[in-house]
XYZ file of C-alpha atoms in Angstrom:
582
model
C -31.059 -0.291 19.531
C -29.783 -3.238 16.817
C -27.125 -2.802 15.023
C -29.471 -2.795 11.563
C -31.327 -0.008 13.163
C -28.497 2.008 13.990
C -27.035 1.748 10.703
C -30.621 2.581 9.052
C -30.870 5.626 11.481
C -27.320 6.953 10.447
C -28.823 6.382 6.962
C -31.445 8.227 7.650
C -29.685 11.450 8.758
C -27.140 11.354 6.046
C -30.222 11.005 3.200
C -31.587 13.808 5.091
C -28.953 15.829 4.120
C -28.708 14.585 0.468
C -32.365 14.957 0.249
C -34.370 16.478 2.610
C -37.704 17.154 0.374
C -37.377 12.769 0.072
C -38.872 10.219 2.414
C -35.685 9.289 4.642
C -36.567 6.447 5.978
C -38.150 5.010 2.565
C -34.390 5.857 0.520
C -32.621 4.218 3.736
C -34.607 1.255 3.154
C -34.030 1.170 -0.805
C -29.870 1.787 0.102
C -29.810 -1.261 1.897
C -31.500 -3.084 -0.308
C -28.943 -1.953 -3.027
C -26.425 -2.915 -1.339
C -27.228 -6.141 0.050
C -29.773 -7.671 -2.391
C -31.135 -11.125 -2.335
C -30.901 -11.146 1.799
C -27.243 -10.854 1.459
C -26.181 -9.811 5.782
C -24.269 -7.128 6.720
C -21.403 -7.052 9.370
C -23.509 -7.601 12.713
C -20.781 -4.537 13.892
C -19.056 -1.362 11.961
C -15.772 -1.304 11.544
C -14.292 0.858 13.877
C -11.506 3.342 12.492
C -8.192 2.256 13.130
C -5.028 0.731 11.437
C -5.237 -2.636 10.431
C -6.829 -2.372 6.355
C -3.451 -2.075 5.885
C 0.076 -2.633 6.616
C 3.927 -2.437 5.588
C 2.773 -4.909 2.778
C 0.560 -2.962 0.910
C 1.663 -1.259 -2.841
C -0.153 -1.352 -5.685
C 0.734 -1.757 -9.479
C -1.222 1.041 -11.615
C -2.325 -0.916 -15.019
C -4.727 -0.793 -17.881
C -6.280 -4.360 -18.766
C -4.045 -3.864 -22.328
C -1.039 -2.300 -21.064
C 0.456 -5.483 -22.479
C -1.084 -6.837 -25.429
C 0.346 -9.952 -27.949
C -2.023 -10.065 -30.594
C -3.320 -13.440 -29.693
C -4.266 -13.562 -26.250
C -6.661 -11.978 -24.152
C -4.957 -8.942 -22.450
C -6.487 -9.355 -18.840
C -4.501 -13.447 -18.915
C -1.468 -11.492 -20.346
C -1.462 -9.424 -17.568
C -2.270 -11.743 -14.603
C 0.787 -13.669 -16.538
C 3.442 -10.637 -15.785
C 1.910 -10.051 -12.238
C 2.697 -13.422 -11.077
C 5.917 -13.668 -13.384
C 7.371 -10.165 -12.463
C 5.635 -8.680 -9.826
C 4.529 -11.426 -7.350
C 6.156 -10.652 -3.379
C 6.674 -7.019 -5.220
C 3.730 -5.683 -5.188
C 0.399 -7.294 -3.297
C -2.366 -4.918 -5.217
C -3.302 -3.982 -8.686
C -5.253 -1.180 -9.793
C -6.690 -2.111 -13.921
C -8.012 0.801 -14.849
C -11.389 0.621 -15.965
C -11.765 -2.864 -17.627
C -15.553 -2.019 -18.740
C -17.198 -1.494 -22.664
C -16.396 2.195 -23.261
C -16.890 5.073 -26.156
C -13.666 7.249 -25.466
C -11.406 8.233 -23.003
C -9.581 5.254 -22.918
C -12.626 4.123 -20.420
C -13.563 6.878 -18.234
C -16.782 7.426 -21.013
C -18.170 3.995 -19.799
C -21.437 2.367 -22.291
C -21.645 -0.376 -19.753
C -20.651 -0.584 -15.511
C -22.077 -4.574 -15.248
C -19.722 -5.934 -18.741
C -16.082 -6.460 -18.781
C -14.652 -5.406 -21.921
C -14.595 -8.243 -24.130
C -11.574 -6.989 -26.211
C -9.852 -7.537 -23.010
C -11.353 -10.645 -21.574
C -14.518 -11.626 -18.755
C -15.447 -11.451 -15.542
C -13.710 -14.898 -14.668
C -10.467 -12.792 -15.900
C -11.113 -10.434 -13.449
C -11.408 -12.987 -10.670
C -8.579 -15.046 -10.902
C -6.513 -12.040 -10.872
C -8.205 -10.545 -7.724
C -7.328 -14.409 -5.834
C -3.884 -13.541 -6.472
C -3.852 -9.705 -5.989
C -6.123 -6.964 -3.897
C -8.090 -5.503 -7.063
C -8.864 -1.879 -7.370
C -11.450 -1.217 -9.673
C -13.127 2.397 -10.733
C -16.107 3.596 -10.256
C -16.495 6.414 -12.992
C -19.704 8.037 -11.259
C -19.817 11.077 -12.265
C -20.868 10.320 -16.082
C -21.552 7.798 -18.706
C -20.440 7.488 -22.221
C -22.935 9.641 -24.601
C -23.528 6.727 -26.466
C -24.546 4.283 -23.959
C -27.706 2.695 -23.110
C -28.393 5.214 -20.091
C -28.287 8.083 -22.703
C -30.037 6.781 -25.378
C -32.621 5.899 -23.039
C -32.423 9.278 -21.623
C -32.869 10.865 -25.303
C -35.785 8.506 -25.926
C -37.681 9.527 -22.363
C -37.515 5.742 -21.312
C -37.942 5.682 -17.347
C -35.812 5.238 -15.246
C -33.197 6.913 -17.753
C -35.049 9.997 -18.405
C -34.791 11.401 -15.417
C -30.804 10.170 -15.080
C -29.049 13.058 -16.571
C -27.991 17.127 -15.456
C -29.615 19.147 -17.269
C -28.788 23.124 -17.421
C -29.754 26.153 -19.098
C -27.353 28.258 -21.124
C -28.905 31.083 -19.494
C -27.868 29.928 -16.215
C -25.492 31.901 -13.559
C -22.410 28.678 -14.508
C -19.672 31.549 -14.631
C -18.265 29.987 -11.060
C -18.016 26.021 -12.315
C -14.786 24.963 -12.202
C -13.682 22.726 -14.900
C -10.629 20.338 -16.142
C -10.957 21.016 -19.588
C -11.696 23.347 -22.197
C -14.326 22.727 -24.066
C -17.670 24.138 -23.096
C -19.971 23.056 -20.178
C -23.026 22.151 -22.006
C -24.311 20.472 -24.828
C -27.334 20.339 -26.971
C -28.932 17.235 -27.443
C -32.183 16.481 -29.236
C -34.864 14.122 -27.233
C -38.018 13.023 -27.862
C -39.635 15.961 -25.442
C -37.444 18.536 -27.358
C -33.512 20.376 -27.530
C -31.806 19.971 -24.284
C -28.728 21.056 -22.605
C -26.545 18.225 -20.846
C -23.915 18.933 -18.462
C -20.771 17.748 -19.368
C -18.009 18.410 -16.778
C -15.060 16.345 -19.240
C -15.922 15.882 -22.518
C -19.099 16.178 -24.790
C -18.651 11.985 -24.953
C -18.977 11.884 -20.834
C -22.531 13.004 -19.601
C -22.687 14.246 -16.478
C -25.373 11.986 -13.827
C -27.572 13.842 -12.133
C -27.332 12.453 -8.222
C -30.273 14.705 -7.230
C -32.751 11.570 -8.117
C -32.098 9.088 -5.731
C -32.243 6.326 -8.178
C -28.981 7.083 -9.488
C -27.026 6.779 -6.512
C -28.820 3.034 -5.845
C -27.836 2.097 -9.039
C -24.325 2.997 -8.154
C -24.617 1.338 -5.201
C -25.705 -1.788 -7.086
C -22.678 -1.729 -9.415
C -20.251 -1.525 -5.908
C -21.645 -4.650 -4.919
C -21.463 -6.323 -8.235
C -17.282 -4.957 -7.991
C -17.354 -6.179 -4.350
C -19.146 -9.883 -5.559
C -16.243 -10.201 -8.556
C -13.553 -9.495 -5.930
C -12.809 -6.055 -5.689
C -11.097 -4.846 -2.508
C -10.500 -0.802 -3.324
C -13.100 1.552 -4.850
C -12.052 4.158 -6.564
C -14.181 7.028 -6.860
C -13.068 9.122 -10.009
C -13.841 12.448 -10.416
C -15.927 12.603 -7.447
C -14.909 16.274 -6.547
C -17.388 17.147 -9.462
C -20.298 14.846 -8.445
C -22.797 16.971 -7.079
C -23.532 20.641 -9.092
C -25.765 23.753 -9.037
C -26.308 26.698 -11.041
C -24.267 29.758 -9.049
C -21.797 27.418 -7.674
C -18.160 26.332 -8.487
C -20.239 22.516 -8.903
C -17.093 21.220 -6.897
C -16.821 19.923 -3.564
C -20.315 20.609 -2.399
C -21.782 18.982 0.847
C -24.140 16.977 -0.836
C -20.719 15.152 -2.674
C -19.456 14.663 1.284
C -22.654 13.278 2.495
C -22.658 10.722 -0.419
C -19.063 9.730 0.436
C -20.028 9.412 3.670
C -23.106 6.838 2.544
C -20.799 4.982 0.984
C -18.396 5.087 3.700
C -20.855 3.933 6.145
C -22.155 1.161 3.669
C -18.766 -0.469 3.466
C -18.107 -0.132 7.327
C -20.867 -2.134 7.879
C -20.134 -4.529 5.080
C -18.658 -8.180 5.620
C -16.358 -8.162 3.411
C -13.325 -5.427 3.742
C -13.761 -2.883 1.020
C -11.953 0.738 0.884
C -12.758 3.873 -0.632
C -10.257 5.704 -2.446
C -11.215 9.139 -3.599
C -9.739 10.874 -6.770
C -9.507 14.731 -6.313
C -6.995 16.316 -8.372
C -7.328 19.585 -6.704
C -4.992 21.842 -4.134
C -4.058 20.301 -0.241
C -6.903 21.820 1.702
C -9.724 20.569 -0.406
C -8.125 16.933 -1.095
C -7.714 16.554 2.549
C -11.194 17.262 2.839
C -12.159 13.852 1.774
C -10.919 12.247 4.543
C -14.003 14.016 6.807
C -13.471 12.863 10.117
C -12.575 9.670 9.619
C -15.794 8.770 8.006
C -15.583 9.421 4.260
C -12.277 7.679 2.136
C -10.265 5.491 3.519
C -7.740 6.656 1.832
C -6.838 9.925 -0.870
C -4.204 10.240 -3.763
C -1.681 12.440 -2.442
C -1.310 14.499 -5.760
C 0.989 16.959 -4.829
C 3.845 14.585 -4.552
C 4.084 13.766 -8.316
C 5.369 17.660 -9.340
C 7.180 18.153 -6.131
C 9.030 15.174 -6.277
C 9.984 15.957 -9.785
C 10.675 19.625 -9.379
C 13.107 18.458 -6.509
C 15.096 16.687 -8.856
C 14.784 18.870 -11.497
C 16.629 21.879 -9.257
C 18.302 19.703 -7.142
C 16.906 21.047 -4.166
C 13.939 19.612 -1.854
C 13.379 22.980 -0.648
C 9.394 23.361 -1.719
C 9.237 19.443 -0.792
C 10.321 19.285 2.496
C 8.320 22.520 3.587
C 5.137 20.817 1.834
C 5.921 17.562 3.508
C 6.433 19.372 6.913
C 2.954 20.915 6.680
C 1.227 17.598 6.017
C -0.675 15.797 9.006
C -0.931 12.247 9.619
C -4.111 10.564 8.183
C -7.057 10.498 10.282
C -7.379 7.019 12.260
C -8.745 4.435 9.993
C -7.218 6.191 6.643
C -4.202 6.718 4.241
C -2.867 8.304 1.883
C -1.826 6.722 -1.175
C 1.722 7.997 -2.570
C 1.998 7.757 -6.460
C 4.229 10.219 -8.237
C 2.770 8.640 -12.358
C -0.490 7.588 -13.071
C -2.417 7.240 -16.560
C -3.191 10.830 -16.190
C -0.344 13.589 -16.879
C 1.689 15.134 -13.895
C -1.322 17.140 -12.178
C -0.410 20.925 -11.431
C -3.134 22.303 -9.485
C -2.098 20.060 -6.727
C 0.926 22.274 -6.433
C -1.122 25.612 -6.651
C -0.065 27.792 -3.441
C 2.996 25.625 -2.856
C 5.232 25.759 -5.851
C 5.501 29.633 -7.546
C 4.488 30.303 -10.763
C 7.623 30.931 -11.643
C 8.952 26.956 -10.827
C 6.158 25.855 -12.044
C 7.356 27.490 -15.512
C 10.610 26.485 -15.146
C 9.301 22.674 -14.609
C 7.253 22.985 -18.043
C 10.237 24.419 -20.247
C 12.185 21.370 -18.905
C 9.628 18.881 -19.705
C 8.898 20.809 -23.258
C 13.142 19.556 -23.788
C 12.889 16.297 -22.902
C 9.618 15.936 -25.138
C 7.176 16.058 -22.920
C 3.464 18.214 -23.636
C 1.443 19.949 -20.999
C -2.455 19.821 -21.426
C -4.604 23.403 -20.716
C -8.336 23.850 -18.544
C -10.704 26.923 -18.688
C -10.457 29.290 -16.414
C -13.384 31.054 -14.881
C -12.748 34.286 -16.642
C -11.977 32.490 -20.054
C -8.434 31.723 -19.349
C -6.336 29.001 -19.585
C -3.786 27.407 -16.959
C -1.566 24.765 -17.509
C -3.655 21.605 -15.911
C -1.287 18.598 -16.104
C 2.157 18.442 -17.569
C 2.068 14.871 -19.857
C 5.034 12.342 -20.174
C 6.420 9.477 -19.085
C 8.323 9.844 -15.425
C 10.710 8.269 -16.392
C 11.579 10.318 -19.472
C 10.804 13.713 -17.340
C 13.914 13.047 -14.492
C 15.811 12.526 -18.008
C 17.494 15.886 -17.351
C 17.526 19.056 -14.419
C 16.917 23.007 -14.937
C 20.745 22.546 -15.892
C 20.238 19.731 -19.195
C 21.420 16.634 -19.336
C 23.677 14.632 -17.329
C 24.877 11.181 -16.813
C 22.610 10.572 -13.615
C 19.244 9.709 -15.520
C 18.835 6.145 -13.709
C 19.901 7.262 -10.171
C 17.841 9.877 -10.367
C 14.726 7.830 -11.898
C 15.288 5.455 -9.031
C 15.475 8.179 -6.155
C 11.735 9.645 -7.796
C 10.029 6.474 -7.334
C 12.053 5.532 -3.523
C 10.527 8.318 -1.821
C 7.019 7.403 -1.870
C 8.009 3.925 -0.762
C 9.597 6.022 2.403
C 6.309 7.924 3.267
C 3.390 7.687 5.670
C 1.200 6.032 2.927
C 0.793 3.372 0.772
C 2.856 3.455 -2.195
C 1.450 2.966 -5.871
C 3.751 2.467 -9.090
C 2.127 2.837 -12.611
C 3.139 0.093 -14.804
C 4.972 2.307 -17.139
C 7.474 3.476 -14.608
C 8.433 0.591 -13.184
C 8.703 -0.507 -16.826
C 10.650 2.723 -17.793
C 8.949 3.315 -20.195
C 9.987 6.425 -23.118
C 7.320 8.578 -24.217
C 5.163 7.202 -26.860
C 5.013 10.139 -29.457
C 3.659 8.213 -32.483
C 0.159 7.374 -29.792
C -0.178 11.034 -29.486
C -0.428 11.760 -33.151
C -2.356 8.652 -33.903
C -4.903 9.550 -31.206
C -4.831 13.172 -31.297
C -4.200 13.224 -27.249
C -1.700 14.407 -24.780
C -2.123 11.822 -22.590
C -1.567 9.072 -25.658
C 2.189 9.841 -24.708
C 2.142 7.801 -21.479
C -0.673 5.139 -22.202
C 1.809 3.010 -23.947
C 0.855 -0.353 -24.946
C 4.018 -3.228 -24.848
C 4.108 -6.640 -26.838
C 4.662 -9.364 -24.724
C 7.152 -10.847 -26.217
C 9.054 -7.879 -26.439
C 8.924 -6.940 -23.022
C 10.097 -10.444 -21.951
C 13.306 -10.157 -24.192
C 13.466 -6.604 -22.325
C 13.075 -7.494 -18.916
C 15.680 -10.418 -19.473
C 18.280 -8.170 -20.461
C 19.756 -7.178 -17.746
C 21.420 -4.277 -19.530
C 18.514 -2.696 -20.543
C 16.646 0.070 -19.045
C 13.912 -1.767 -18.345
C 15.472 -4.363 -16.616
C 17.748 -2.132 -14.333
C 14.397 -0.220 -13.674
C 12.040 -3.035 -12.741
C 14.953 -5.137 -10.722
C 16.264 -2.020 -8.808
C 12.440 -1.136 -7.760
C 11.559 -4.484 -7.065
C 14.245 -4.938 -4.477
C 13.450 -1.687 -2.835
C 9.661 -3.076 -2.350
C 10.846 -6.431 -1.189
C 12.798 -4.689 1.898
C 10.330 -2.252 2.308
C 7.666 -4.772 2.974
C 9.405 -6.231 5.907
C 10.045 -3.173 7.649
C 6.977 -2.377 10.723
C 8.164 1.271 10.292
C 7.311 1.679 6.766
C 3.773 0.498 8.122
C 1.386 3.014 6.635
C -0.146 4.790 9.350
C 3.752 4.579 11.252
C 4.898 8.096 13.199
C 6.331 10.214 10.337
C 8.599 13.334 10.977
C 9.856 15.154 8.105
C 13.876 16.487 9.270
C 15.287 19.646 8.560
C 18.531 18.950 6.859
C 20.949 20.306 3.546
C 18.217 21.504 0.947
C 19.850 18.889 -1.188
C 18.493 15.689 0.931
C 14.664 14.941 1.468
C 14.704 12.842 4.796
C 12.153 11.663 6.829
C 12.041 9.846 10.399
C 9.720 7.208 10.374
C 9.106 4.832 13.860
C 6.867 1.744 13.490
C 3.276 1.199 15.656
C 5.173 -0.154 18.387
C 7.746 1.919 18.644
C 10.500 -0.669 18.367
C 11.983 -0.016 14.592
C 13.004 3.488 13.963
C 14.224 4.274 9.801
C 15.940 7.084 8.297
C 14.925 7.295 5.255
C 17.516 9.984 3.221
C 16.763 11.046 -0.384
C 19.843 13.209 -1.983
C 17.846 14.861 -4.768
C 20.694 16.464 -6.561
C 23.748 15.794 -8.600
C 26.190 16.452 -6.420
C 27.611 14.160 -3.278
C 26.215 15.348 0.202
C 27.789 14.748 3.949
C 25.329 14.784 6.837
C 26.087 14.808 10.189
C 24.614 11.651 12.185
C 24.020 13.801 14.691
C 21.308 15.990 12.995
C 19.343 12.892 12.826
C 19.504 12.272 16.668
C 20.427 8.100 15.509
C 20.436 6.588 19.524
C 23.958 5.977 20.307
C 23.470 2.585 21.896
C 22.244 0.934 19.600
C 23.339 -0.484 16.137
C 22.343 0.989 12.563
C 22.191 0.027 9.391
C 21.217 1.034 5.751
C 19.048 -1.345 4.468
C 19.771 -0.311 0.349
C 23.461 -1.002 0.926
C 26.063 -3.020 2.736
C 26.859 -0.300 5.468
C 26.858 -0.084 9.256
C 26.954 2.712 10.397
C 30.098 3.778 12.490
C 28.808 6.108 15.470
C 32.633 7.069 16.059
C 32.415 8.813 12.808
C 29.946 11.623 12.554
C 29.830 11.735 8.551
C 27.000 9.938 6.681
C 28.245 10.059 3.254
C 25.296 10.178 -0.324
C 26.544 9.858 -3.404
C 24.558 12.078 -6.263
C 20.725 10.752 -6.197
C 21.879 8.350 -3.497
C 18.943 7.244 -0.626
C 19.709 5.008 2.140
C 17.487 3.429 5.093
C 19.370 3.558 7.733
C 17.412 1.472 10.872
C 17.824 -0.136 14.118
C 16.315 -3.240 13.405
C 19.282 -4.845 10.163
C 18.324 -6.700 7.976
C 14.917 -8.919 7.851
């Protein structure tokens, strides 16, 4: 059998699972054909699972196209400007949040997948930065904006629209669908054939797709390639969890979403160029980790319990809930990651924490957050409840003080948040606004009307420069103390990705973890003191091999095997390793 055959008759079963009353063989065809239009060859082999997408260099810089704005010139050159003038050996990817025409949601309700938008510059925007940085893009797939051509289409019974949207029946058994937000499910639109009721899973401005017709999932398959063609490396799947959905269900993680994954996953395998799949599941361990399948869906998932835990750590200066979290965690399937992040454009998630942090922590986390100014955003619950979804604020501004108030420990312990994720199995991701420390941007929320206003700040230029040249200034001490972390890290083999990770057992106070690089020659200790107060460890809890020499890579020390003591100061991490300094 040829390689093109095999890959149409792995097609072929996976459509048969999406859609068995379809023609198989027929869809496989039309995939392929999505995918690689215009005779456009696939890899003559599939990738086989294994390490090397990725390595030690790999961390991303979490953007929107305007996160820096001057008033004059196009935000997409203003930001390939500070990536080469701020972040260039610091980071090696960028993820611009979704840099298409949109109606709301500051993107995420998308009028148009194939148009940059023009307030923020073109396609040849998008491509210079990708020749300097790997570009993650999103693919918002679950809906469209409500005023965009697909719906209007829709609403007017043009083909191929009409037949592109969920449609539901008030009446229907929906008491099981679990949803982000409050508002309700479905919502009545007039068409030329009549009233109907949409799906709408976010927001009545974000109309659920409906991927039981086949010809929505070629489209999307059309729009990857167009990413892919414009330089996009990573895919990001957003809100995927919710993709597929049927009356009597929750309408969340339902095979027919895993066999699409898997499609997709297949697709890129197979394609020349080396593409990942990142999915976006903001939901509790067990069903995140489900996205991984067996090594043949994403490449790589968020890791969205780390945000809370790593702030609830510092917060009550104890890794407890951490480290037994951590402990629990396996290693990514061959051929996948996860991606570490502890801030994103989104608030600090809490279902991710659901069955690992108690209720009553969870509380204690919010009322803390409420101090420092921070809001927390609500969704439905099944029963008509509510639950606190996301907590929203800048990171920086929520490690501005513990369960205890404030202190005098507010960069330390800023700077010990965002080290740990450079210190796990994983690739580490920064959002712009905390390696900018950015405060909380109150006067967005009550412009917009929107929780999540607070950490979507947008900085002038200029004044950012005069910022980040002053070395006294919190932004400066935030983005030079990070960017010398990320330098190091990057020339470590053991901070490799998919490196051996072992998560020690040590004073509640200090989150440590062993990690040992592919080939077994560099071994780090990577030690985290999450609390205010100075800790001494023992070397010997850490089993460090006698004869050889160690050193802490974030300091000046070498560390004396005659003396047991291993001294960190309040908020203090060191890398102590076998290999000095590179």
């Amino acid at each position: 059998m040829t390689q093109k055959h095999a890959l149409h008759s792995r097609l072929t079963t996976l459509i048969q699972e999406i859609y068995p009353a379809a023609e198989s063989d027929d869809i496989a065809h039309d995939v392929m054909d999505a995918f690689w239009p215009d005779g456009a060859q696939q890899s003559e082999t599939g990738r086989i699972p294994s390490n090397d997408l990725w390595n030690e260099e790999n961390a991303l810089l979490i953007t929107y196209g305007n996160s820096i704005i001057d008033g004059s010139h196009k935000p997409l050159d203003l930001l390939h400007d500070f990536l080469l003038r701020r972040m260039k050996g610091v980071v090696n990817g960028v993820h611009i949040l979704p840099f298409f025409p949109y109606t709301s949601d500051d993107g995420f309700a998308v009028s148009d997948f194939r148009a940059v938008n023009p307030q923020l510059g073109d396609w040849p925007d998008i491509n210079r930065i990708s020749e300097d940085f790997d570009l993650m893009s999103d693919l918002v797939l679950n809906h469209v904006s409500s005023q965009g051509h697909w719906f209007n289409s829709y609403r007017q019974g043009q083909a191929p629209y009409d037949k592109y949207f969920f449609e539901a029946s008030p009446d229907d058994d929906l008491g099981d669908v679990v949803r982000p937000r409050t508002t309700p499910l479905l919502q009545e639109v007039e068409t030329v054939n009549g009233p109907r009721h949409v799906w709408c899973t976010f927001s009545h401005d974000q109309i659920d797709l409906d991927f039981r017709n086949p010809e929505v999932l070629l489209e999307f398959l059309r729009i990857i390639r167009l990413h892919v063609d414009n330089g996009v490396k990573v895919i990001r799947l957003d809100a995927v969890a919710f993709l597929w959905k049927e009356a009597g269900t929750s309408s969340i993680h339902l095979p027919q979403t895993h066999a699409i994954i898997k499609l997709m996953r297949l697709l890129c395998d197979y394609a020349s160029e080396d593409i990942i799949l990142l999915t976006e599941t903001n939901v509790p361990k067990a069903e995140n980790l489900s996205y991984f399948g067996k090594h043949d869906e994403a490449h790589a998932i968020y890791n969205f319990p780390l945000p809370p835990l790593i702030l609830h750590a510092v917060m009550s200066n104890s890794a407890h809930y951490l480290r037994r979290w951590q402990s629990g965690m396996p290693p990514a399937p061959m051929g996948c990651a996860y991606l570490n992040f502890t801030a994103s454009h989104d608030g600090i998630g809490m279902r991710p924490v659901e069955g690992i942090l108690p209720a009553s922590e969870q509380a204690r986390m919010i009322d803390t957050i409420k101090d420092t100014g921070g809001l927390v955003s609500m969704r439905a619950l099944p029963d008509g409840g509510e639950a606190p979804y996301e907590i929203n604020t800048t990171y920086f501004e929520a490690t501005a003080q513990t369960f205890d108030g404030k202190d005098d420990h507010h960069f330390d312990r800023f700077i010990c948040t965002q080290t740990i994720p450079m210190s796990l199995e994983g690739i580490p991701a920064f959002y712009i606004h905390s390696m900018l420390a950015t405060p909380n941007d109150h006067a967005q929320v009550k412009h917009r009307g929107m929780n999540r206003a607070i950490n979507r700040h947008r900085w002038d230029y200029p004044e950012l420069n005069a910022l980040l040249d002053d070395p006294a200034s919190p932004q400066s001490r935030v983005l030079t103390a990070l960017s010398e972390r990320l330098r190091i890290r990057a020339k470590q083999p053991a901070f490799h990705p998919n490196a051996t990770q072992f998560t020690m057992p040590l004073d509640d106070r200090v989150f440590g973890v062993w990690r040992q690089s592919l080939d077994r020659r560099q071994s780090i200790f990577a030690l985290h003191n999450v609390s205010d107060q100075p800790v001494v460890l023992s070397h010997l809890s850490m089993n460090l091999i006698e004869d050889e020499q160690w050193f802490d890579l974030l300091g000046s020390d070498t560390i004396d095997m005659d003396q047991e003591e291993i001294m960190l100061a309040p908020y203090q991490c060191r890398w102590i390793t076998n290999q000095g300094r590179t």
